[in-house]
């Protein structure tokens, strides 16, 4: 509740339309609409809180946020899932479906039409991966009910794949050599998009291409036979600021496990995928997180790169496999210990150990801020109490829980 209170206190009016929006952080002047760390990423936690508490004030805030998003659809320069129109369209569609807001549905349709119009036949911009490129646009279009756009988005991967000894891989941006492996910007994120879209639309060729990408990444494993750990990139991209080995959703086994969960659901249990997901979890559990073992190790509380993202997978496992909640409770205790609480509510500061001061300003959104953290805390409470494990809002790159028999 305190995290939601701080978040709502930072909402700003968008104009005469009665809408609201959020900046990335309170000190910023401009409102940010994107899913990654802007208003579109805050709407899902408002829907989550509305369902969790049965308090219509959260639904009202979601409706006002949707008005602000609708007003900005034409003015966004980016078309991607996490940084642009596709993510906004997915959220607007959810507000239409969950709250019956026709204007939000119309704005979602308008956003997707703009996305369609800006496709150059291969890509939408310099990024071509999940967060900022084709794979994410395919996933978002699929979730929003635009299957033809979803297929159009991922088909170019068939002609841009680079053959490797074990499979294929792709550039993460148009001007870079293929080197990145994981969910956010690498091969596994692209494979996730190909597999999800291919499976939903009956395109076996896309699914087979996804499997070739996964095979390349699996061949790079350094953590077996019990674990699974693949370097951030090879050759190491951004070496001056990025550790070679990571453990979160974006560049590590927490996100890798979500790919293997998707493939398990597509192909069933007598396959390698459940075992690979288990190996990912073994590595995460034995990595030392959420302890901050040394400067630069595990300095993030958030959903994208930190503890809340691991909590999401921990709750998936509790719901699907009956895992003990013990490790999830460790994660929650760590999140609680790093919260700043006062009369304004609760919020979280991430750490940049190379800066002085090292504590960063708290953020509002999904990736690094309150929206992503609070959403996972609400779900944790339900899951450990035996309640509904599904989210109010389906995230495009996290498979829905498969019920235990």
PDB file of C-alpha atoms in Angstrom, residues 161-170 178-179 181 187 212-220 234:
ATOM      1  CA  UNK A 161      19.896 -15.022 -38.996  1.00  0.00           C
ATOM      2  CA  UNK A 162      23.616 -15.760 -38.796  1.00  0.00           C
ATOM      3  CA  UNK A 163      24.523 -19.436 -38.821  1.00  0.00           C
ATOM      4  CA  UNK A 164      26.684 -20.673 -35.933  1.00  0.00           C
ATOM      5  CA  UNK A 165      28.149 -24.122 -35.229  1.00  0.00           C
ATOM      6  CA  UNK A 166      25.172 -24.948 -32.991  1.00  0.00           C
ATOM      7  CA  UNK A 167      22.300 -22.945 -34.473  1.00  0.00           C
ATOM      8  CA  UNK A 168      21.668 -19.303 -35.331  1.00  0.00           C
ATOM      9  CA  UNK A 169      21.941 -15.879 -33.729  1.00  0.00           C
ATOM     10  CA  UNK A 170      21.030 -12.314 -34.630  1.00  0.00           C
ATOM     11  CA  UNK A 178      25.634 -10.539 -33.461  1.00  0.00           C
ATOM     12  CA  UNK A 179      26.931 -11.056 -29.932  1.00  0.00           C
ATOM     13  CA  UNK A 181      22.475 -13.948 -25.959  1.00  0.00           C
ATOM     14  CA  UNK A 187      19.046 -14.291 -29.139  1.00  0.00           C
ATOM     15  CA  UNK A 212      17.784 -22.963 -33.706  1.00  0.00           C
ATOM     16  CA  UNK A 213      18.374 -19.727 -31.800  1.00  0.00           C
ATOM     17  CA  UNK A 214      17.846 -21.450 -28.458  1.00  0.00           C
ATOM     18  CA  UNK A 215      20.257 -24.208 -29.505  1.00  0.00           C
ATOM     19  CA  UNK A 216      22.987 -21.642 -30.103  1.00  0.00           C
ATOM     20  CA  UNK A 217      22.564 -20.189 -26.601  1.00  0.00           C
ATOM     21  CA  UNK A 218      22.376 -23.607 -24.923  1.00  0.00           C
ATOM     22  CA  UNK A 219      25.664 -24.531 -26.584  1.00  0.00           C
ATOM     23  CA  UNK A 220      27.315 -21.626 -24.741  1.00  0.00           C
ATOM     24  CA  UNK A 234      30.356 -12.926 -27.006  1.00  0.00           C
TER      25      UNK A 234
END
